[in-house]
């Protein structure tokens, strides 16, 4: 039976942000998928997943190439979403690409989004959190499996590598880093869409999305459903109650 992206784990190693940056740079330079794969094959053979340089086996860096495909070769239904992310990247300095990477990896790997959600929920309750606390919440959704614990560990270490979580003075504990402010409503809309893509139902209340703990590294602007529908033809806005708005992916 084919595993959908909402069922798969897929975060099989720590993902470094410079690898994502390099992938997007190659796409903006007009390289083909085949050329990007070849470049990454050579580049990642010298990049340790913990950061820094050193020789790596093909099996381990091949997993990283698969993760980076979220940018260069996404699922068919994510191509237009990815294209919009690429347009934004073209107009932004590379130092501001982190939210784009977050959105693209969340849409392609909802497990990443769900690890972030549980991380954010815990950070709303306490200043320091641990891996077991995150895993205990995830196993309610994915089951008590070693692969879930391992993949969640790689996701959390990726959060640290990306600078959105910090290792605390207490070994095995993490703290939230400073939030990244987002002011561009087009970028915010893309992030909302990534949340819808990462959700099996493909829908969510706007108010809930604004405060979604999976966006714990960011400060999102308050924007209206009307504006979101103008920014993206792929998001439908449904009003219910007096002031509530539901966002859902267009069929």
PDB file of C-alpha atoms in Angstrom:
ATOM      1  CA  UNK A   1       0.000   0.000   0.000  1.00  0.00           C
ATOM      2  CA  UNK A   2       1.311   3.438  -0.928  1.00  0.00           C
ATOM      3  CA  UNK A   3       2.136   5.647   2.059  1.00  0.00           C
ATOM      4  CA  UNK A   4       0.862   9.202   1.700  1.00  0.00           C
ATOM      5  CA  UNK A   5       2.934  12.147   2.820  1.00  0.00           C
ATOM      6  CA  UNK A   6       0.619  12.585   5.813  1.00  0.00           C
ATOM      7  CA  UNK A   7       1.476   9.076   6.998  1.00  0.00           C
ATOM      8  CA  UNK A   8       5.196   8.957   6.295  1.00  0.00           C
ATOM      9  CA  UNK A   9       7.861  10.155   8.718  1.00  0.00           C
ATOM     10  CA  UNK A  10      10.786  10.827   6.377  1.00  0.00           C
ATOM     11  CA  UNK A  11      12.980  13.049   8.588  1.00  0.00           C
ATOM     12  CA  UNK A  12      15.763  10.495   8.670  1.00  0.00           C
ATOM     13  CA  UNK A  13      18.616  12.840   9.554  1.00  0.00           C
ATOM     14  CA  UNK A  14      19.385  16.358  10.726  1.00  0.00           C
ATOM     15  CA  UNK A  15      18.731  18.841   7.933  1.00  0.00           C
ATOM     16  CA  UNK A  16      21.020  21.861   7.700  1.00  0.00           C
ATOM     17  CA  UNK A  17      19.649  25.187   6.453  1.00  0.00           C
ATOM     18  CA  UNK A  18      22.648  25.899   4.145  1.00  0.00           C
ATOM     19  CA  UNK A  19      21.722  22.741   2.191  1.00  0.00           C
ATOM     20  CA  UNK A  20      18.253  24.176   1.637  1.00  0.00           C
ATOM     21  CA  UNK A  21      19.751  27.537   0.664  1.00  0.00           C
ATOM     22  CA  UNK A  22      22.056  25.914  -1.881  1.00  0.00           C
ATOM     23  CA  UNK A  23      19.165  23.962  -3.406  1.00  0.00           C
ATOM     24  CA  UNK A  24      17.092  27.117  -3.879  1.00  0.00           C
ATOM     25  CA  UNK A  25      20.078  28.996  -5.292  1.00  0.00           C
ATOM     26  CA  UNK A  26      20.533  26.277  -7.928  1.00  0.00           C
ATOM     27  CA  UNK A  27      16.837  26.440  -8.799  1.00  0.00           C
ATOM     28  CA  UNK A  28      16.983  30.223  -9.172  1.00  0.00           C
ATOM     29  CA  UNK A  29      20.037  29.770 -11.410  1.00  0.00           C
ATOM     30  CA  UNK A  30      17.900  27.621 -13.725  1.00  0.00           C
ATOM     31  CA  UNK A  31      19.488  24.216 -13.136  1.00  0.00           C
ATOM     32  CA  UNK A  32      17.412  21.170 -14.078  1.00  0.00           C
ATOM     33  CA  UNK A  33      16.308  18.544 -11.565  1.00  0.00           C
ATOM     34  CA  UNK A  34      18.985  16.189 -12.920  1.00  0.00           C
ATOM     35  CA  UNK A  35      21.687  18.857 -12.578  1.00  0.00           C
ATOM     36  CA  UNK A  36      20.553  19.746  -9.047  1.00  0.00           C
ATOM     37  CA  UNK A  37      20.674  16.092  -7.988  1.00  0.00           C
ATOM     38  CA  UNK A  38      24.175  15.729  -9.410  1.00  0.00           C
ATOM     39  CA  UNK A  39      25.374  18.907  -7.675  1.00  0.00           C
ATOM     40  CA  UNK A  40      23.855  17.847  -4.367  1.00  0.00           C
ATOM     41  CA  UNK A  41      25.368  14.397  -4.716  1.00  0.00           C
ATOM     42  CA  UNK A  42      28.833  15.957  -4.893  1.00  0.00           C
ATOM     43  CA  UNK A  43      28.209  18.716  -2.343  1.00  0.00           C
ATOM     44  CA  UNK A  44      26.581  16.614   0.384  1.00  0.00           C
ATOM     45  CA  UNK A  45      29.283  13.958   0.224  1.00  0.00           C
ATOM     46  CA  UNK A  46      31.454  16.493   2.097  1.00  0.00           C
ATOM     47  CA  UNK A  47      28.793  17.891   4.491  1.00  0.00           C
ATOM     48  CA  UNK A  48      28.250  16.339   7.908  1.00  0.00           C
ATOM     49  CA  UNK A  49      24.661  16.297   9.105  1.00  0.00           C
ATOM     50  CA  UNK A  50      25.817  17.801  12.420  1.00  0.00           C
ATOM     51  CA  UNK A  51      27.315  20.721  10.491  1.00  0.00           C
ATOM     52  CA  UNK A  52      30.885  21.174   9.280  1.00  0.00           C
ATOM     53  CA  UNK A  53      32.834  19.198   6.733  1.00  0.00           C
ATOM     54  CA  UNK A  54      33.835  15.568   6.401  1.00  0.00           C
ATOM     55  CA  UNK A  55      33.333  12.544   4.193  1.00  0.00           C
ATOM     56  CA  UNK A  56      29.921  10.877   4.310  1.00  0.00           C
ATOM     57  CA  UNK A  57      28.544   7.628   3.007  1.00  0.00           C
ATOM     58  CA  UNK A  58      26.200   7.727   0.023  1.00  0.00           C
ATOM     59  CA  UNK A  59      23.425   6.102   2.048  1.00  0.00           C
ATOM     60  CA  UNK A  60      23.304   8.908   4.631  1.00  0.00           C
ATOM     61  CA  UNK A  61      23.644  11.890   2.332  1.00  0.00           C
ATOM     62  CA  UNK A  62      21.211  10.276  -0.094  1.00  0.00           C
ATOM     63  CA  UNK A  63      18.560  10.688   2.618  1.00  0.00           C
ATOM     64  CA  UNK A  64      19.317  14.415   2.697  1.00  0.00           C
ATOM     65  CA  UNK A  65      18.906  14.646  -1.093  1.00  0.00           C
ATOM     66  CA  UNK A  66      15.443  13.078  -0.682  1.00  0.00           C
ATOM     67  CA  UNK A  67      14.485  15.716   1.905  1.00  0.00           C
ATOM     68  CA  UNK A  68      15.741  18.548  -0.299  1.00  0.00           C
ATOM     69  CA  UNK A  69      13.452  17.271  -3.066  1.00  0.00           C
ATOM     70  CA  UNK A  70      10.720  19.149  -1.187  1.00  0.00           C
ATOM     71  CA  UNK A  71      12.141  22.113  -3.112  1.00  0.00           C
ATOM     72  CA  UNK A  72      13.436  20.737  -6.397  1.00  0.00           C
ATOM     73  CA  UNK A  73      10.999  17.853  -7.033  1.00  0.00           C
ATOM     74  CA  UNK A  74       7.858  18.090  -4.858  1.00  0.00           C
ATOM     75  CA  UNK A  75       4.679  16.030  -5.151  1.00  0.00           C
ATOM     76  CA  UNK A  76       2.562  17.079  -8.141  1.00  0.00           C
ATOM     77  CA  UNK A  77      -0.070  18.783  -5.984  1.00  0.00           C
ATOM     78  CA  UNK A  78       2.637  20.881  -4.295  1.00  0.00           C
ATOM     79  CA  UNK A  79       4.296  22.214  -7.465  1.00  0.00           C
ATOM     80  CA  UNK A  80       2.314  25.478  -7.700  1.00  0.00           C
ATOM     81  CA  UNK A  81       2.803  26.074  -3.983  1.00  0.00           C
ATOM     82  CA  UNK A  82       6.552  25.484  -4.410  1.00  0.00           C
ATOM     83  CA  UNK A  83       6.629  27.804  -7.421  1.00  0.00           C
ATOM     84  CA  UNK A  84       5.129  30.616  -5.343  1.00  0.00           C
ATOM     85  CA  UNK A  85       7.723  29.970  -2.632  1.00  0.00           C
ATOM     86  CA  UNK A  86      10.439  30.204  -5.283  1.00  0.00           C
ATOM     87  CA  UNK A  87       9.050  33.540  -6.534  1.00  0.00           C
ATOM     88  CA  UNK A  88       9.254  34.909  -3.004  1.00  0.00           C
ATOM     89  CA  UNK A  89      12.809  33.591  -2.619  1.00  0.00           C
ATOM     90  CA  UNK A  90      13.803  35.466  -5.766  1.00  0.00           C
ATOM     91  CA  UNK A  91      12.666  38.747  -4.214  1.00  0.00           C
ATOM     92  CA  UNK A  92      14.206  38.151  -0.761  1.00  0.00           C
ATOM     93  CA  UNK A  93      17.783  38.073   0.542  1.00  0.00           C
ATOM     94  CA  UNK A  94      19.055  34.572   1.328  1.00  0.00           C
ATOM     95  CA  UNK A  95      19.236  35.511   5.017  1.00  0.00           C
ATOM     96  CA  UNK A  96      15.417  35.762   5.059  1.00  0.00           C
ATOM     97  CA  UNK A  97      14.679  32.378   3.485  1.00  0.00           C
ATOM     98  CA  UNK A  98      14.117  30.432   6.718  1.00  0.00           C
ATOM     99  CA  UNK A  99      10.285  30.850   6.730  1.00  0.00           C
ATOM    100  CA  UNK A 100      10.195  29.660   3.105  1.00  0.00           C
ATOM    101  CA  UNK A 101      12.167  26.542   3.973  1.00  0.00           C
ATOM    102  CA  UNK A 102       9.875  25.945   6.950  1.00  0.00           C
ATOM    103  CA  UNK A 103       6.774  26.214   4.763  1.00  0.00           C
ATOM    104  CA  UNK A 104       8.125  23.983   1.984  1.00  0.00           C
ATOM    105  CA  UNK A 105       9.399  21.207   4.270  1.00  0.00           C
ATOM    106  CA  UNK A 106       6.169  21.335   6.337  1.00  0.00           C
ATOM    107  CA  UNK A 107       4.003  20.895   3.246  1.00  0.00           C
ATOM    108  CA  UNK A 108       6.084  17.994   1.920  1.00  0.00           C
ATOM    109  CA  UNK A 109       6.697  16.371   5.293  1.00  0.00           C
ATOM    110  CA  UNK A 110       3.723  16.926   7.634  1.00  0.00           C
ATOM    111  CA  UNK A 111       5.658  14.947  10.258  1.00  0.00           C
ATOM    112  CA  UNK A 112       8.022  17.948  10.510  1.00  0.00           C
ATOM    113  CA  UNK A 113       4.989  20.197  10.985  1.00  0.00           C
ATOM    114  CA  UNK A 114       3.586  17.923  13.692  1.00  0.00           C
ATOM    115  CA  UNK A 115       6.900  17.733  15.564  1.00  0.00           C
ATOM    116  CA  UNK A 116       6.973  21.541  15.432  1.00  0.00           C
ATOM    117  CA  UNK A 117       3.379  21.700  16.679  1.00  0.00           C
ATOM    118  CA  UNK A 118       4.120  19.565  19.732  1.00  0.00           C
ATOM    119  CA  UNK A 119       7.343  21.500  20.341  1.00  0.00           C
ATOM    120  CA  UNK A 120       5.452  24.788  20.198  1.00  0.00           C
ATOM    121  CA  UNK A 121       2.717  23.515  22.517  1.00  0.00           C
ATOM    122  CA  UNK A 122       5.290  22.524  25.119  1.00  0.00           C
ATOM    123  CA  UNK A 123       7.093  25.857  24.779  1.00  0.00           C
ATOM    124  CA  UNK A 124       3.773  27.607  25.468  1.00  0.00           C
ATOM    125  CA  UNK A 125       3.662  25.775  28.801  1.00  0.00           C
ATOM    126  CA  UNK A 126       7.287  25.843  29.945  1.00  0.00           C
ATOM    127  CA  UNK A 127      10.617  27.537  29.227  1.00  0.00           C
ATOM    128  CA  UNK A 128      12.584  24.324  28.744  1.00  0.00           C
ATOM    129  CA  UNK A 129      11.509  21.151  26.982  1.00  0.00           C
ATOM    130  CA  UNK A 130      13.017  17.708  26.350  1.00  0.00           C
ATOM    131  CA  UNK A 131      13.005  15.155  23.541  1.00  0.00           C
ATOM    132  CA  UNK A 132      10.978  12.576  25.543  1.00  0.00           C
ATOM    133  CA  UNK A 133       8.265  15.177  26.213  1.00  0.00           C
ATOM    134  CA  UNK A 134       7.910  15.835  22.486  1.00  0.00           C
ATOM    135  CA  UNK A 135       7.926  12.133  21.638  1.00  0.00           C
ATOM    136  CA  UNK A 136       5.307  11.311  24.289  1.00  0.00           C
ATOM    137  CA  UNK A 137       2.913  13.685  22.541  1.00  0.00           C
ATOM    138  CA  UNK A 138       3.771  12.436  19.056  1.00  0.00           C
ATOM    139  CA  UNK A 139       3.237   8.766  19.865  1.00  0.00           C
ATOM    140  CA  UNK A 140      -0.468   9.448  20.434  1.00  0.00           C
ATOM    141  CA  UNK A 141      -0.669  10.226  16.714  1.00  0.00           C
ATOM    142  CA  UNK A 142       2.014   7.993  15.208  1.00  0.00           C
ATOM    143  CA  UNK A 143       2.331   5.174  17.714  1.00  0.00           C
ATOM    144  CA  UNK A 144       5.036   4.208  20.191  1.00  0.00           C
ATOM    145  CA  UNK A 145       7.688   3.182  17.659  1.00  0.00           C
ATOM    146  CA  UNK A 146      11.445   3.631  17.689  1.00  0.00           C
ATOM    147  CA  UNK A 147      11.306   5.111  14.175  1.00  0.00           C
ATOM    148  CA  UNK A 148       8.963   7.849  15.442  1.00  0.00           C
ATOM    149  CA  UNK A 149      11.345   8.686  18.301  1.00  0.00           C
ATOM    150  CA  UNK A 150      14.342   8.677  15.950  1.00  0.00           C
ATOM    151  CA  UNK A 151      12.708  10.815  13.254  1.00  0.00           C
ATOM    152  CA  UNK A 152      11.406  13.289  15.839  1.00  0.00           C
ATOM    153  CA  UNK A 153      14.926  13.526  17.271  1.00  0.00           C
ATOM    154  CA  UNK A 154      16.286  14.429  13.829  1.00  0.00           C
ATOM    155  CA  UNK A 155      13.551  17.033  13.378  1.00  0.00           C
ATOM    156  CA  UNK A 156      14.323  18.639  16.747  1.00  0.00           C
ATOM    157  CA  UNK A 157      18.066  18.658  16.012  1.00  0.00           C
ATOM    158  CA  UNK A 158      17.190  20.339  12.702  1.00  0.00           C
ATOM    159  CA  UNK A 159      15.273  23.013  14.643  1.00  0.00           C
ATOM    160  CA  UNK A 160      18.451  23.612  16.666  1.00  0.00           C
ATOM    161  CA  UNK A 161      20.593  23.668  13.510  1.00  0.00           C
ATOM    162  CA  UNK A 162      18.243  26.240  11.974  1.00  0.00           C
ATOM    163  CA  UNK A 163      18.523  28.412  15.090  1.00  0.00           C
ATOM    164  CA  UNK A 164      14.849  28.291  16.130  1.00  0.00           C
ATOM    165  CA  UNK A 165      15.575  26.140  19.193  1.00  0.00           C
ATOM    166  CA  UNK A 166      18.580  26.422  21.501  1.00  0.00           C
ATOM    167  CA  UNK A 167      20.383  23.836  23.594  1.00  0.00           C
ATOM    168  CA  UNK A 168      19.949  24.948  27.206  1.00  0.00           C
ATOM    169  CA  UNK A 169      22.560  24.763  29.958  1.00  0.00           C
ATOM    170  CA  UNK A 170      20.777  21.630  31.177  1.00  0.00           C
ATOM    171  CA  UNK A 171      21.821  18.669  29.033  1.00  0.00           C
ATOM    172  CA  UNK A 172      18.989  17.277  26.925  1.00  0.00           C
ATOM    173  CA  UNK A 173      16.826  20.381  27.350  1.00  0.00           C
ATOM    174  CA  UNK A 174      15.900  22.959  24.740  1.00  0.00           C
ATOM    175  CA  UNK A 175      14.767  26.573  24.856  1.00  0.00           C
ATOM    176  CA  UNK A 176      13.022  28.737  22.300  1.00  0.00           C
ATOM    177  CA  UNK A 177      15.233  31.133  20.332  1.00  0.00           C
ATOM    178  CA  UNK A 178      14.202  34.684  19.383  1.00  0.00           C
ATOM    179  CA  UNK A 179      11.188  34.757  17.057  1.00  0.00           C
ATOM    180  CA  UNK A 180      11.494  35.654  13.391  1.00  0.00           C
ATOM    181  CA  UNK A 181       9.125  38.482  12.515  1.00  0.00           C
ATOM    182  CA  UNK A 182       7.128  38.136   9.286  1.00  0.00           C
ATOM    183  CA  UNK A 183       5.581  41.265   7.798  1.00  0.00           C
ATOM    184  CA  UNK A 184       5.045  40.286   4.145  1.00  0.00           C
ATOM    185  CA  UNK A 185       1.393  39.164   3.840  1.00  0.00           C
ATOM    186  CA  UNK A 186       2.262  37.037   0.790  1.00  0.00           C
ATOM    187  CA  UNK A 187       4.797  35.108   2.853  1.00  0.00           C
ATOM    188  CA  UNK A 188       2.283  34.758   5.699  1.00  0.00           C
ATOM    189  CA  UNK A 189      -0.302  33.435   3.230  1.00  0.00           C
ATOM    190  CA  UNK A 190       2.215  30.873   1.954  1.00  0.00           C
ATOM    191  CA  UNK A 191       2.816  29.731   5.520  1.00  0.00           C
ATOM    192  CA  UNK A 192      -0.905  29.365   6.166  1.00  0.00           C
ATOM    193  CA  UNK A 193      -1.141  27.309   2.989  1.00  0.00           C
ATOM    194  CA  UNK A 194       1.716  25.093   4.175  1.00  0.00           C
ATOM    195  CA  UNK A 195      -0.274  24.396   7.351  1.00  0.00           C
ATOM    196  CA  UNK A 196      -3.309  23.421   5.270  1.00  0.00           C
ATOM    197  CA  UNK A 197      -1.087  21.188   3.113  1.00  0.00           C
ATOM    198  CA  UNK A 198       0.288  19.545   6.247  1.00  0.00           C
ATOM    199  CA  UNK A 199      -3.204  18.880   7.601  1.00  0.00           C
ATOM    200  CA  UNK A 200      -5.022  15.811   6.302  1.00  0.00           C
ATOM    201  CA  UNK A 201      -8.357  17.676   6.144  1.00  0.00           C
ATOM    202  CA  UNK A 202      -6.780  20.597   4.269  1.00  0.00           C
ATOM    203  CA  UNK A 203      -8.669  23.192   6.266  1.00  0.00           C
ATOM    204  CA  UNK A 204      -8.477  25.240   9.459  1.00  0.00           C
ATOM    205  CA  UNK A 205      -9.904  28.317  11.167  1.00  0.00           C
ATOM    206  CA  UNK A 206      -7.876  31.447  10.418  1.00  0.00           C
ATOM    207  CA  UNK A 207      -7.637  32.344  14.101  1.00  0.00           C
ATOM    208  CA  UNK A 208      -6.310  28.878  14.911  1.00  0.00           C
ATOM    209  CA  UNK A 209      -3.757  29.052  12.098  1.00  0.00           C
ATOM    210  CA  UNK A 210      -2.494  32.415  13.329  1.00  0.00           C
ATOM    211  CA  UNK A 211      -1.717  30.910  16.718  1.00  0.00           C
ATOM    212  CA  UNK A 212      -0.698  27.457  15.489  1.00  0.00           C
ATOM    213  CA  UNK A 213       2.149  26.253  17.723  1.00  0.00           C
ATOM    214  CA  UNK A 214       3.839  24.693  14.664  1.00  0.00           C
ATOM    215  CA  UNK A 215       4.795  28.283  13.787  1.00  0.00           C
ATOM    216  CA  UNK A 216       6.521  28.768  17.151  1.00  0.00           C
ATOM    217  CA  UNK A 217       9.674  30.242  15.533  1.00  0.00           C
ATOM    218  CA  UNK A 218       7.712  33.056  13.873  1.00  0.00           C
ATOM    219  CA  UNK A 219       5.602  36.104  14.601  1.00  0.00           C
ATOM    220  CA  UNK A 220       2.879  36.113  11.971  1.00  0.00           C
ATOM    221  CA  UNK A 221       0.940  39.255  11.023  1.00  0.00           C
ATOM    222  CA  UNK A 222      -2.808  39.470  11.520  1.00  0.00           C
ATOM    223  CA  UNK A 223      -4.385  39.466   8.062  1.00  0.00           C
ATOM    224  CA  UNK A 224      -7.945  38.957   6.883  1.00  0.00           C
ATOM    225  CA  UNK A 225      -9.407  36.048   4.997  1.00  0.00           C
ATOM    226  CA  UNK A 226     -10.287  38.425   2.161  1.00  0.00           C
ATOM    227  CA  UNK A 227      -6.653  39.375   1.747  1.00  0.00           C
ATOM    228  CA  UNK A 228      -5.553  35.734   1.855  1.00  0.00           C
ATOM    229  CA  UNK A 229      -8.001  34.816  -0.915  1.00  0.00           C
ATOM    230  CA  UNK A 230      -6.556  37.667  -3.012  1.00  0.00           C
ATOM    231  CA  UNK A 231      -3.008  36.423  -2.403  1.00  0.00           C
ATOM    232  CA  UNK A 232      -3.702  32.793  -3.267  1.00  0.00           C
ATOM    233  CA  UNK A 233      -6.155  31.223  -5.695  1.00  0.00           C
ATOM    234  CA  UNK A 234      -5.518  27.881  -3.966  1.00  0.00           C
ATOM    235  CA  UNK A 235      -7.134  28.923  -0.679  1.00  0.00           C
ATOM    236  CA  UNK A 236     -10.873  29.258  -0.277  1.00  0.00           C
ATOM    237  CA  UNK A 237     -12.315  31.351   2.554  1.00  0.00           C
ATOM    238  CA  UNK A 238     -15.577  30.284   4.173  1.00  0.00           C
ATOM    239  CA  UNK A 239     -17.220  32.504   6.744  1.00  0.00           C
ATOM    240  CA  UNK A 240     -19.144  31.049   9.661  1.00  0.00           C
ATOM    241  CA  UNK A 241     -20.568  32.657  12.763  1.00  0.00           C
ATOM    242  CA  UNK A 242     -20.155  36.414  13.113  1.00  0.00           C
ATOM    243  CA  UNK A 243     -16.417  36.916  12.713  1.00  0.00           C
ATOM    244  CA  UNK A 244     -14.948  33.470  12.115  1.00  0.00           C
ATOM    245  CA  UNK A 245     -13.266  32.520   8.859  1.00  0.00           C
ATOM    246  CA  UNK A 246     -12.328  29.031   7.718  1.00  0.00           C
ATOM    247  CA  UNK A 247      -9.486  28.552   5.258  1.00  0.00           C
ATOM    248  CA  UNK A 248      -9.489  25.463   3.082  1.00  0.00           C
ATOM    249  CA  UNK A 249      -7.580  24.248   0.081  1.00  0.00           C
ATOM    250  CA  UNK A 250      -9.497  24.708  -3.157  1.00  0.00           C
ATOM    251  CA  UNK A 251     -10.653  21.455  -4.703  1.00  0.00           C
TER     252      UNK A 251
END
